PDB file of C-alpha atoms and ligand atoms in Angstrom:
ATOM      1  CA  UNK A   4      19.244   2.619  -9.768  1.00  0.00           C
ATOM      2  CA  UNK A   5      17.054  -0.412  -8.865  1.00  0.00           C
ATOM      3  CA  UNK A   6      15.532  -0.606  -5.448  1.00  0.00           C
ATOM      4  CA  UNK A   7      12.311  -2.954  -3.917  1.00  0.00           C
ATOM      5  CA  UNK A   8       9.983  -1.095  -1.674  1.00  0.00           C
ATOM      6  CA  UNK A   9       8.873  -3.127   0.975  1.00  0.00           C
ATOM      7  CA  UNK A  10       6.363  -2.614   2.979  1.00  0.00           C
ATOM      8  CA  UNK A  11       2.759  -4.512   4.343  1.00  0.00           C
ATOM      9  CA  UNK A  12      -0.293  -3.093   2.406  1.00  0.00           C
ATOM     10  CA  UNK A  13      -1.078   0.121   2.409  1.00  0.00           C
ATOM     11  CA  UNK A  14       2.341   1.022   3.916  1.00  0.00           C
ATOM     12  CA  UNK A  15       2.383   4.176   1.227  1.00  0.00           C
ATOM     13  CA  UNK A  16       4.879   2.156  -1.319  1.00  0.00           C
ATOM     14  CA  UNK A  17       2.480   2.989  -4.591  1.00  0.00           C
ATOM     15  CA  UNK A  18       2.329   6.560  -2.832  1.00  0.00           C
ATOM     16  CA  UNK A  19       6.289   6.886  -2.480  1.00  0.00           C
ATOM     17  CA  UNK A  20       6.669   5.204  -5.707  1.00  0.00           C
ATOM     18  CA  UNK A  21       4.537   7.468  -7.868  1.00  0.00           C
ATOM     19  CA  UNK A  22       7.000  10.569  -6.420  1.00  0.00           C
ATOM     20  CA  UNK A  23      10.139   8.771  -7.270  1.00  0.00           C
ATOM     21  CA  UNK A  24       9.006   8.113 -10.499  1.00  0.00           C
ATOM     22  CA  UNK A  25       8.372  11.934 -10.938  1.00  0.00           C
ATOM     23  CA  UNK A  26      11.601  13.072  -9.440  1.00  0.00           C
ATOM     24  CA  UNK A  27      14.000  10.132 -10.400  1.00  0.00           C
ATOM     25  CA  UNK A  28      12.923   9.408 -13.837  1.00  0.00           C
ATOM     26  CA  UNK A  29      12.831   5.223 -12.428  1.00  0.00           C
ATOM     27  CA  UNK A  30       9.885   3.041 -13.740  1.00  0.00           C
ATOM     28  CA  UNK A  31       7.720   1.751 -11.341  1.00  0.00           C
ATOM     29  CA  UNK A  32       7.097  -1.760 -11.070  1.00  0.00           C
ATOM     30  CA  UNK A  33       3.704  -3.110  -9.296  1.00  0.00           C
ATOM     31  CA  UNK A  34       3.057  -6.028  -9.593  1.00  0.00           C
ATOM     32  CA  UNK A  35      -0.864  -5.329  -8.107  1.00  0.00           C
ATOM     33  CA  UNK A  36      -1.156  -2.815 -10.913  1.00  0.00           C
ATOM     34  CA  UNK A  37      -0.394  -5.026 -13.127  1.00  0.00           C
ATOM     35  CA  UNK A  38      -2.345  -8.090 -12.162  1.00  0.00           C
ATOM     36  CA  UNK A  39      -5.374  -6.222 -12.141  1.00  0.00           C
ATOM     37  CA  UNK A  40      -4.787  -4.950 -15.426  1.00  0.00           C
ATOM     38  CA  UNK A  41      -5.103  -8.796 -15.966  1.00  0.00           C
ATOM     39  CA  UNK A  42      -8.145  -9.431 -13.915  1.00  0.00           C
ATOM     40  CA  UNK A  43      -9.912  -6.063 -16.206  1.00  0.00           C
ATOM     41  CA  UNK A  44      -8.781  -7.839 -19.662  1.00  0.00           C
ATOM     42  CA  UNK A  45      -9.596 -11.383 -18.212  1.00  0.00           C
ATOM     43  CA  UNK A  46      -6.656 -12.122 -19.978  1.00  0.00           C
ATOM     44  CA  UNK A  47      -4.953 -15.850 -18.646  1.00  0.00           C
ATOM     45  CA  UNK A  48      -2.876 -14.782 -15.625  1.00  0.00           C
ATOM     46  CA  UNK A  49      -5.974 -12.359 -14.648  1.00  0.00           C
ATOM     47  CA  UNK A  50      -8.065 -15.537 -14.595  1.00  0.00           C
ATOM     48  CA  UNK A  51      -5.765 -17.475 -12.281  1.00  0.00           C
ATOM     49  CA  UNK A  52      -5.105 -14.036 -10.513  1.00  0.00           C
ATOM     50  CA  UNK A  53      -8.678 -13.266  -9.597  1.00  0.00           C
ATOM     51  CA  UNK A  54      -9.602 -15.685  -6.437  1.00  0.00           C
ATOM     52  CA  UNK A  55      -6.451 -14.956  -5.016  1.00  0.00           C
ATOM     53  CA  UNK A  56      -6.658 -11.631  -5.199  1.00  0.00           C
ATOM     54  CA  UNK A  57     -10.335 -11.265  -4.119  1.00  0.00           C
ATOM     55  CA  UNK A  58      -9.619 -13.288  -1.118  1.00  0.00           C
ATOM     56  CA  UNK A  59      -7.145 -11.272   0.325  1.00  0.00           C
ATOM     57  CA  UNK A  60      -4.511 -14.010  -0.408  1.00  0.00           C
ATOM     58  CA  UNK A  61      -1.048 -13.947  -2.869  1.00  0.00           C
ATOM     59  CA  UNK A  62      -1.015 -15.257  -6.181  1.00  0.00           C
ATOM     60  CA  UNK A  63       0.897 -18.216  -6.926  1.00  0.00           C
ATOM     61  CA  UNK A  64       4.769 -17.461  -7.180  1.00  0.00           C
ATOM     62  CA  UNK A  65       5.155 -18.653 -10.801  1.00  0.00           C
ATOM     63  CA  UNK A  66       2.382 -16.417 -12.029  1.00  0.00           C
ATOM     64  CA  UNK A  67       4.089 -13.220 -10.423  1.00  0.00           C
ATOM     65  CA  UNK A  68       7.700 -14.237 -11.527  1.00  0.00           C
ATOM     66  CA  UNK A  69       6.654 -14.888 -15.057  1.00  0.00           C
ATOM     67  CA  UNK A  70       5.114 -10.852 -15.323  1.00  0.00           C
ATOM     68  CA  UNK A  71       7.892  -9.887 -13.985  1.00  0.00           C
ATOM     69  CA  UNK A  72      10.854 -12.215 -15.767  1.00  0.00           C
ATOM     70  CA  UNK A  73       8.545 -10.088 -18.813  1.00  0.00           C
ATOM     71  CA  UNK A  74       8.287  -6.612 -17.609  1.00  0.00           C
ATOM     72  CA  UNK A  75      11.685  -6.409 -16.665  1.00  0.00           C
ATOM     73  CA  UNK A  76      12.648  -7.030 -20.339  1.00  0.00           C
ATOM     74  CA  UNK A  77      11.430  -4.348 -21.503  1.00  0.00           C
ATOM     75  CA  UNK A  78      13.829  -1.420 -22.901  1.00  0.00           C
ATOM     76  CA  UNK A  79      12.231   1.325 -20.668  1.00  0.00           C
ATOM     77  CA  UNK A  80      13.730  -0.179 -17.017  1.00  0.00           C
ATOM     78  CA  UNK A  81      16.795   0.080 -18.373  1.00  0.00           C
ATOM     79  CA  UNK A  82      17.340   2.817 -16.499  1.00  0.00           C
ATOM     80  CA  UNK A  83      16.322   1.835 -13.276  1.00  0.00           C
ATOM     81  CA  UNK A  84      13.354   0.781 -11.787  1.00  0.00           C
ATOM     82  CA  UNK A  85      11.321   0.693  -8.179  1.00  0.00           C
ATOM     83  CA  UNK A  86       9.616  -2.929  -7.461  1.00  0.00           C
ATOM     84  CA  UNK A  87       6.307  -2.179  -5.643  1.00  0.00           C
ATOM     85  CA  UNK A  88       4.919  -5.295  -3.920  1.00  0.00           C
ATOM     86  CA  UNK A  89       7.253  -7.696  -5.486  1.00  0.00           C
ATOM     87  CA  UNK A  90       8.553  -9.622  -4.280  1.00  0.00           C
ATOM     88  CA  UNK A  91       6.563 -10.747  -1.271  1.00  0.00           C
ATOM     89  CA  UNK A  92       7.641 -14.401  -0.819  1.00  0.00           C
ATOM     90  CA  UNK A  93      11.437 -15.555  -0.417  1.00  0.00           C
ATOM     91  CA  UNK A  94      11.011 -17.365  -3.599  1.00  0.00           C
ATOM     92  CA  UNK A  95      10.210 -15.112  -5.638  1.00  0.00           C
ATOM     93  CA  UNK A  96      13.246 -12.954  -3.986  1.00  0.00           C
ATOM     94  CA  UNK A  97      14.840 -15.877  -5.135  1.00  0.00           C
ATOM     95  CA  UNK A  98      13.671 -15.605  -8.777  1.00  0.00           C
ATOM     96  CA  UNK A  99      14.403 -12.012  -8.659  1.00  0.00           C
ATOM     97  CA  UNK A 100      18.397 -12.757  -7.948  1.00  0.00           C
ATOM     98  CA  UNK A 101      18.298 -15.012 -10.567  1.00  0.00           C
ATOM     99  CA  UNK A 102      16.876 -12.691 -13.098  1.00  0.00           C
ATOM    100  CA  UNK A 103      18.849  -9.778 -12.611  1.00  0.00           C
ATOM    101  CA  UNK A 104      22.024 -11.920 -12.555  1.00  0.00           C
ATOM    102  CA  UNK A 105      21.274 -13.070 -15.705  1.00  0.00           C
ATOM    103  CA  UNK A 106      20.460  -9.570 -16.868  1.00  0.00           C
ATOM    104  CA  UNK A 107      24.197  -8.389 -15.383  1.00  0.00           C
ATOM    105  CA  UNK A 108      22.113  -6.121 -13.236  1.00  0.00           C
ATOM    106  CA  UNK A 109      22.083  -5.106  -9.650  1.00  0.00           C
ATOM    107  CA  UNK A 110      20.146  -4.350  -6.820  1.00  0.00           C
ATOM    108  CA  UNK A 111      20.869  -1.237  -5.103  1.00  0.00           C
ATOM    109  CA  UNK A 112      18.184  -1.144  -2.139  1.00  0.00           C
ATOM    110  CA  UNK A 113      15.426  -2.779  -0.533  1.00  0.00           C
ATOM    111  CA  UNK A 114      13.780   0.383   1.440  1.00  0.00           C
ATOM    112  CA  UNK A 115      11.472  -0.846   3.945  1.00  0.00           C
ATOM    113  CA  UNK A 116       8.174   1.056   5.216  1.00  0.00           C
ATOM    114  CA  UNK A 117       7.451   0.225   8.563  1.00  0.00           C
ATOM    115  CA  UNK A 118       3.675   1.269   9.740  1.00  0.00           C
ATOM    116  CA  UNK A 119       1.615  -0.502  12.662  1.00  0.00           C
ATOM    117  CA  UNK A 120      -1.378  -2.348  11.331  1.00  0.00           C
ATOM    118  CA  UNK A 121      -3.552  -0.812  13.017  1.00  0.00           C
ATOM    119  CA  UNK A 122      -2.576   2.611  10.923  1.00  0.00           C
ATOM    120  CA  UNK A 123      -2.583   0.723   7.874  1.00  0.00           C
ATOM    121  CA  UNK A 124      -6.173  -0.468   8.580  1.00  0.00           C
ATOM    122  CA  UNK A 125      -7.419   3.360   8.202  1.00  0.00           C
ATOM    123  CA  UNK A 126      -5.143   4.024   5.307  1.00  0.00           C
ATOM    124  CA  UNK A 127      -6.494   0.858   3.357  1.00  0.00           C
ATOM    125  CA  UNK A 128     -10.242   1.558   3.976  1.00  0.00           C
ATOM    126  CA  UNK A 129      -9.861   5.260   2.938  1.00  0.00           C
ATOM    127  CA  UNK A 130      -7.858   4.781  -0.559  1.00  0.00           C
ATOM    128  CA  UNK A 131      -9.162   5.934  -3.773  1.00  0.00           C
ATOM    129  CA  UNK A 132      -7.449   6.823  -7.178  1.00  0.00           C
ATOM    130  CA  UNK A 133      -8.171   9.102 -10.275  1.00  0.00           C
ATOM    131  CA  UNK A 134      -9.676   6.467 -12.587  1.00  0.00           C
ATOM    132  CA  UNK A 135      -8.271   8.343 -15.907  1.00  0.00           C
ATOM    133  CA  UNK A 136      -4.200   8.641 -14.652  1.00  0.00           C
ATOM    134  CA  UNK A 137      -4.053   6.393 -11.133  1.00  0.00           C
ATOM    135  CA  UNK A 138      -2.532   9.360  -9.198  1.00  0.00           C
ATOM    136  CA  UNK A 139      -3.473   8.241  -5.652  1.00  0.00           C
ATOM    137  CA  UNK A 140      -5.846   9.825  -2.946  1.00  0.00           C
ATOM    138  CA  UNK A 141      -6.989   9.394   0.658  1.00  0.00           C
ATOM    139  CA  UNK A 142      -9.981  10.229   2.073  1.00  0.00           C
ATOM    140  CA  UNK A 143      -8.359  11.977   4.931  1.00  0.00           C
ATOM    141  CA  UNK A 144      -4.899  11.668   4.265  1.00  0.00           C
ATOM    142  CA  UNK A 145      -4.495  12.857   0.915  1.00  0.00           C
ATOM    143  CA  UNK A 146      -7.485  14.748  -0.931  1.00  0.00           C
ATOM    144  CA  UNK A 147      -7.164  16.215  -3.959  1.00  0.00           C
ATOM    145  CA  UNK A 148      -6.403  20.206  -3.779  1.00  0.00           C
ATOM    146  CA  UNK A 149      -9.909  20.702  -5.706  1.00  0.00           C
ATOM    147  CA  UNK A 150     -12.365  18.275  -4.291  1.00  0.00           C
ATOM    148  CA  UNK A 151     -13.753  15.765  -6.943  1.00  0.00           C
ATOM    149  CA  UNK A 152     -11.295  16.417  -9.438  1.00  0.00           C
ATOM    150  CA  UNK A 153      -7.472  14.883 -10.288  1.00  0.00           C
ATOM    151  CA  UNK A 154      -4.068  17.001  -9.337  1.00  0.00           C
ATOM    152  CA  UNK A 155      -2.420  15.535 -12.157  1.00  0.00           C
ATOM    153  CA  UNK A 156      -4.594  15.205 -14.896  1.00  0.00           C
ATOM    154  CA  UNK A 157      -8.048  16.927 -14.230  1.00  0.00           C
ATOM    155  CA  UNK A 158      -9.862  14.026 -14.254  1.00  0.00           C
ATOM    156  CA  UNK A 159     -13.016  14.174 -12.109  1.00  0.00           C
ATOM    157  CA  UNK A 160     -13.921   9.867 -12.046  1.00  0.00           C
ATOM    158  CA  UNK A 161     -12.495   8.401  -8.960  1.00  0.00           C
ATOM    159  CA  UNK A 162     -12.169   4.456  -8.384  1.00  0.00           C
ATOM    160  CA  UNK A 163     -11.808   2.265  -4.959  1.00  0.00           C
ATOM    161  CA  UNK A 164     -10.363  -1.320  -5.352  1.00  0.00           C
ATOM    162  CA  UNK A 165     -12.756  -3.974  -5.099  1.00  0.00           C
ATOM    163  CA  UNK A 166     -10.045  -5.360  -2.143  1.00  0.00           C
ATOM    164  CA  UNK A 167      -9.944  -2.439  -0.309  1.00  0.00           C
ATOM    165  CA  UNK A 168     -12.245  -3.264   2.280  1.00  0.00           C
ATOM    166  CA  UNK A 169     -12.201  -4.300   6.320  1.00  0.00           C
ATOM    167  CA  UNK A 170     -12.385  -8.243   5.444  1.00  0.00           C
ATOM    168  CA  UNK A 171      -9.988  -8.468   2.975  1.00  0.00           C
ATOM    169  CA  UNK A 172      -7.452  -6.457   4.859  1.00  0.00           C
ATOM    170  CA  UNK A 173      -7.067  -8.619   7.823  1.00  0.00           C
ATOM    171  CA  UNK A 174      -6.117 -11.577   5.204  1.00  0.00           C
ATOM    172  CA  UNK A 175      -3.830  -9.297   3.525  1.00  0.00           C
ATOM    173  CA  UNK A 176      -2.324  -8.637   6.609  1.00  0.00           C
ATOM    174  CA  UNK A 177      -1.806 -11.982   7.831  1.00  0.00           C
ATOM    175  CA  UNK A 178      -0.309 -13.160   4.253  1.00  0.00           C
ATOM    176  CA  UNK A 179       2.428 -10.185   4.838  1.00  0.00           C
ATOM    177  CA  UNK A 180       3.464 -11.153   8.015  1.00  0.00           C
ATOM    178  CA  UNK A 181       3.065 -14.667   7.504  1.00  0.00           C
ATOM    179  CA  UNK A 182       4.699 -15.026   3.740  1.00  0.00           C
ATOM    180  CA  UNK A 183       7.072 -11.288   3.053  1.00  0.00           C
ATOM    181  CA  UNK A 184       8.140 -10.210   6.484  1.00  0.00           C
ATOM    182  CA  UNK A 185      10.676 -13.187   6.267  1.00  0.00           C
ATOM    183  CA  UNK A 186      12.053 -10.350   3.337  1.00  0.00           C
ATOM    184  CA  UNK A 187      13.426  -8.360   5.857  1.00  0.00           C
ATOM    185  CA  UNK A 188      16.081 -11.176   7.763  1.00  0.00           C
ATOM    186  CA  UNK A 189      16.753 -11.915   3.511  1.00  0.00           C
ATOM    187  CA  UNK A 190      17.619  -8.390   2.823  1.00  0.00           C
ATOM    188  CA  UNK A 191      19.349  -7.660   6.159  1.00  0.00           C
ATOM    189  CA  UNK A 192      22.019 -10.630   5.872  1.00  0.00           C
ATOM    190  CA  UNK A 193      22.511  -9.269   2.262  1.00  0.00           C
ATOM    191  CA  UNK A 194      23.569  -5.468   3.417  1.00  0.00           C
ATOM    192  CA  UNK A 195      20.491  -4.148   1.352  1.00  0.00           C
ATOM    193  CA  UNK A 196      17.970  -3.293   3.601  1.00  0.00           C
ATOM    194  CA  UNK A 197      17.160   0.265   4.879  1.00  0.00           C
ATOM    195  CA  UNK A 198      14.070   1.030   6.992  1.00  0.00           C
ATOM    196  CA  UNK A 199      12.047   4.605   7.249  1.00  0.00           C
ATOM    197  CA  UNK A 200       9.515   5.324   9.373  1.00  0.00           C
ATOM    198  CA  UNK A 201       6.290   4.939   7.351  1.00  0.00           C
ATOM    199  CA  UNK A 202       4.133   6.326  10.036  1.00  0.00           C
ATOM    200  CA  UNK A 203       5.210   9.952   9.395  1.00  0.00           C
ATOM    201  CA  UNK A 204       3.552  12.352   7.058  1.00  0.00           C
ATOM    202  CA  UNK A 205       3.288  11.167   3.108  1.00  0.00           C
ATOM    203  CA  UNK A 206       5.710  14.456   2.820  1.00  0.00           C
ATOM    204  CA  UNK A 207       8.405  13.406   5.832  1.00  0.00           C
ATOM    205  CA  UNK A 208       8.394   9.478   4.145  1.00  0.00           C
ATOM    206  CA  UNK A 209       9.564  11.111   0.627  1.00  0.00           C
ATOM    207  CA  UNK A 210      12.115  12.983   2.781  1.00  0.00           C
ATOM    208  CA  UNK A 211      13.382  10.162   4.102  1.00  0.00           C
ATOM    209  CA  UNK A 212      13.566   7.859   0.681  1.00  0.00           C
ATOM    210  CA  UNK A 213      15.617  10.877  -0.398  1.00  0.00           C
ATOM    211  CA  UNK A 214      17.894  10.483   1.896  1.00  0.00           C
ATOM    212  CA  UNK A 215      18.422   7.054   1.861  1.00  0.00           C
ATOM    213  CA  UNK A 216      19.001   6.770  -1.954  1.00  0.00           C
ATOM    214  CA  UNK A 217      20.939  10.144  -2.726  1.00  0.00           C
ATOM    215  CA  UNK A 218      23.444   8.627  -0.052  1.00  0.00           C
ATOM    216  CA  UNK A 219      23.405   5.614  -1.910  1.00  0.00           C
ATOM    217  CA  UNK A 220      24.368   7.989  -4.913  1.00  0.00           C
ATOM    218  CA  UNK A 221      27.081   9.824  -3.001  1.00  0.00           C
ATOM    219  CA  UNK A 222      28.554   6.178  -2.196  1.00  0.00           C
ATOM    220  CA  UNK A 223      28.849   4.905  -5.896  1.00  0.00           C
TER     221      UNK A 223
HETATM  222  P1  LIG B 304       0.848   0.486  -0.773  1.00  0.00           P
HETATM  223  O1  LIG B 304       1.057   0.978  -2.269  1.00  0.00           O
HETATM  224  O2  LIG B 304       2.002   0.414   0.060  1.00  0.00           O
HETATM  225  O3  LIG B 304      -0.675  -0.311  -0.612  1.00  0.00           O
HETATM  226  P2  LIG B 304      -0.656   3.368  -0.813  1.00  0.00           P
HETATM  227  O4  LIG B 304       0.462   4.422  -1.732  1.00  0.00           O
HETATM  228  O5  LIG B 304      -1.573   2.816  -1.901  1.00  0.00           O
HETATM  229  O6  LIG B 304       0.096   2.210  -0.254  1.00  0.00           O
HETATM  230  O7  LIG B 304      -0.929   4.168   0.319  1.00  0.00           O
HETATM  231  C1  LIG B 304      -2.318   3.565   0.858  1.00  0.00           C
HETATM  232  C2  LIG B 304      -3.439   4.913   1.438  1.00  0.00           C
HETATM  233  O8  LIG B 304      -2.537   5.390   2.514  1.00  0.00           O
HETATM  234  C3  LIG B 304      -3.155   6.029   0.301  1.00  0.00           C
HETATM  235  O9  LIG B 304      -4.812   6.196  -0.078  1.00  0.00           O
HETATM  236  C4  LIG B 304      -2.528   6.799   0.696  1.00  0.00           C
HETATM  237  O10 LIG B 304      -2.532   8.027  -0.121  1.00  0.00           O
HETATM  238  C5  LIG B 304      -2.609   6.999   1.994  1.00  0.00           C
HETATM  239  N1  LIG B 304      -1.010   7.310   2.273  1.00  0.00           N
HETATM  240  C6  LIG B 304       0.044   6.563   1.554  1.00  0.00           C
HETATM  241  N2  LIG B 304       1.507   7.121   2.930  1.00  0.00           N
HETATM  242  C7  LIG B 304       0.915   7.909   4.008  1.00  0.00           C
HETATM  243  C8  LIG B 304       1.727   8.738   5.376  1.00  0.00           C
HETATM  244  N3  LIG B 304       2.814   8.203   5.002  1.00  0.00           N
HETATM  245  N4  LIG B 304       0.776   8.755   5.892  1.00  0.00           N
HETATM  246  C9  LIG B 304      -0.920   8.904   5.730  1.00  0.00           C
HETATM  247  N5  LIG B 304      -1.593   8.305   4.692  1.00  0.00           N
HETATM  248  C10 LIG B 304      -0.666   8.077   3.831  1.00  0.00           C
HETATM  249  P1  LIG B 305      -1.287  -4.573  -4.015  1.00  0.00           P
HETATM  250  O1  LIG B 305      -1.478  -3.673  -5.268  1.00  0.00           O
HETATM  251  O2  LIG B 305       0.148  -4.552  -3.684  1.00  0.00           O
HETATM  252  O3  LIG B 305      -1.904  -4.610  -2.622  1.00  0.00           O
HETATM  253  O4  LIG B 305      -1.592  -6.167  -4.329  1.00  0.00           O
HETATM  254  C1  LIG B 305      -2.717  -6.501  -4.413  1.00  0.00           C
HETATM  255  C2  LIG B 305      -3.166  -7.960  -4.708  1.00  0.00           C
HETATM  256  O5  LIG B 305      -2.362  -8.261  -5.850  1.00  0.00           O
HETATM  257  C3  LIG B 305      -2.648  -8.677  -3.802  1.00  0.00           C
HETATM  258  O6  LIG B 305      -3.065  -9.078  -2.371  1.00  0.00           O
HETATM  259  C4  LIG B 305      -2.199 -10.487  -3.649  1.00  0.00           C
HETATM  260  O7  LIG B 305      -3.385 -11.157  -4.330  1.00  0.00           O
HETATM  261  C5  LIG B 305      -1.931  -9.822  -5.518  1.00  0.00           C
HETATM  262  N1  LIG B 305      -0.769  -9.573  -5.578  1.00  0.00           N
HETATM  263  C6  LIG B 305       0.349  -8.538  -5.978  1.00  0.00           C
HETATM  264  N2  LIG B 305       1.513  -8.589  -5.962  1.00  0.00           N
HETATM  265  C7  LIG B 305       2.023 -10.200  -5.460  1.00  0.00           C
HETATM  266  C8  LIG B 305       3.183 -10.630  -5.555  1.00  0.00           C
HETATM  267  N3  LIG B 305       4.447 -10.382  -5.745  1.00  0.00           N
HETATM  268  N4  LIG B 305       3.014 -12.294  -5.294  1.00  0.00           N
HETATM  269  C9  LIG B 305       1.460 -12.634  -4.670  1.00  0.00           C
HETATM  270  N5  LIG B 305       0.542 -11.744  -4.906  1.00  0.00           N
HETATM  271  C10 LIG B 305       0.637 -10.687  -5.336  1.00  0.00           C
END
């Protein structure tokens, strides 16, 4: 099964993707994570991307399309993947269509997570993650069971993203509405779009997403 999780920054794409990896054995392909890793390494891609990411703007299409094209070719993607944060422009969606066609692969569903802008600011500014395994948390909505200890790996160090601040969030939301929201009619027209209520609790969103995936599996 190959799916896209589509939604504004902070909608809960990464949170749900981590849960789907655990329960369906799919691979999570997060362009945000790949770009942050490239910035950390100081690679050419990282050097090109950093300024855009710090400003809350989208990284140029050709850079992001290049990293996804390489990643999708790796053998672990053959069992199915969840795209998280890609595509983010119509040009990226068209490039993805071409890539999948060349490989004889299909896209099963695009799951839109609908969340109000006001809720997104609170979600993004309260987000943190385990420094060892990357498990995601929130100051208010998803705290580790034992304070200061990661539920997944027992790690005790946590990190916050440099771009998760109020100023950058405004630019990121603007980029979403202007450049990414046009993907909703793009996929609706192709009969791929399924929408879930992303304002619900984390567990309830998981239930909704699984319902979509189970219905798809039953129809196949
Ligand atoms: P995205 O990957 O779409 O940018 P995340 O999955 O990282 O978003 O979620 C952003 C923050 O909001 C995280 O700190 C996460 O714990 C929290 N979060 C995710 N889904 C929900 C939800 N349904 N309700 C409340 N908080 C949530
Ligand atoms: P994310 O982790 O998905 O919130 O992405 C963090 C930042 O990485 C974004 O604000 C963009 O600067 C960049 N980015 C991630 N994915 C893409 C993409 N598909 N296209 C362009 N820029 C991206």
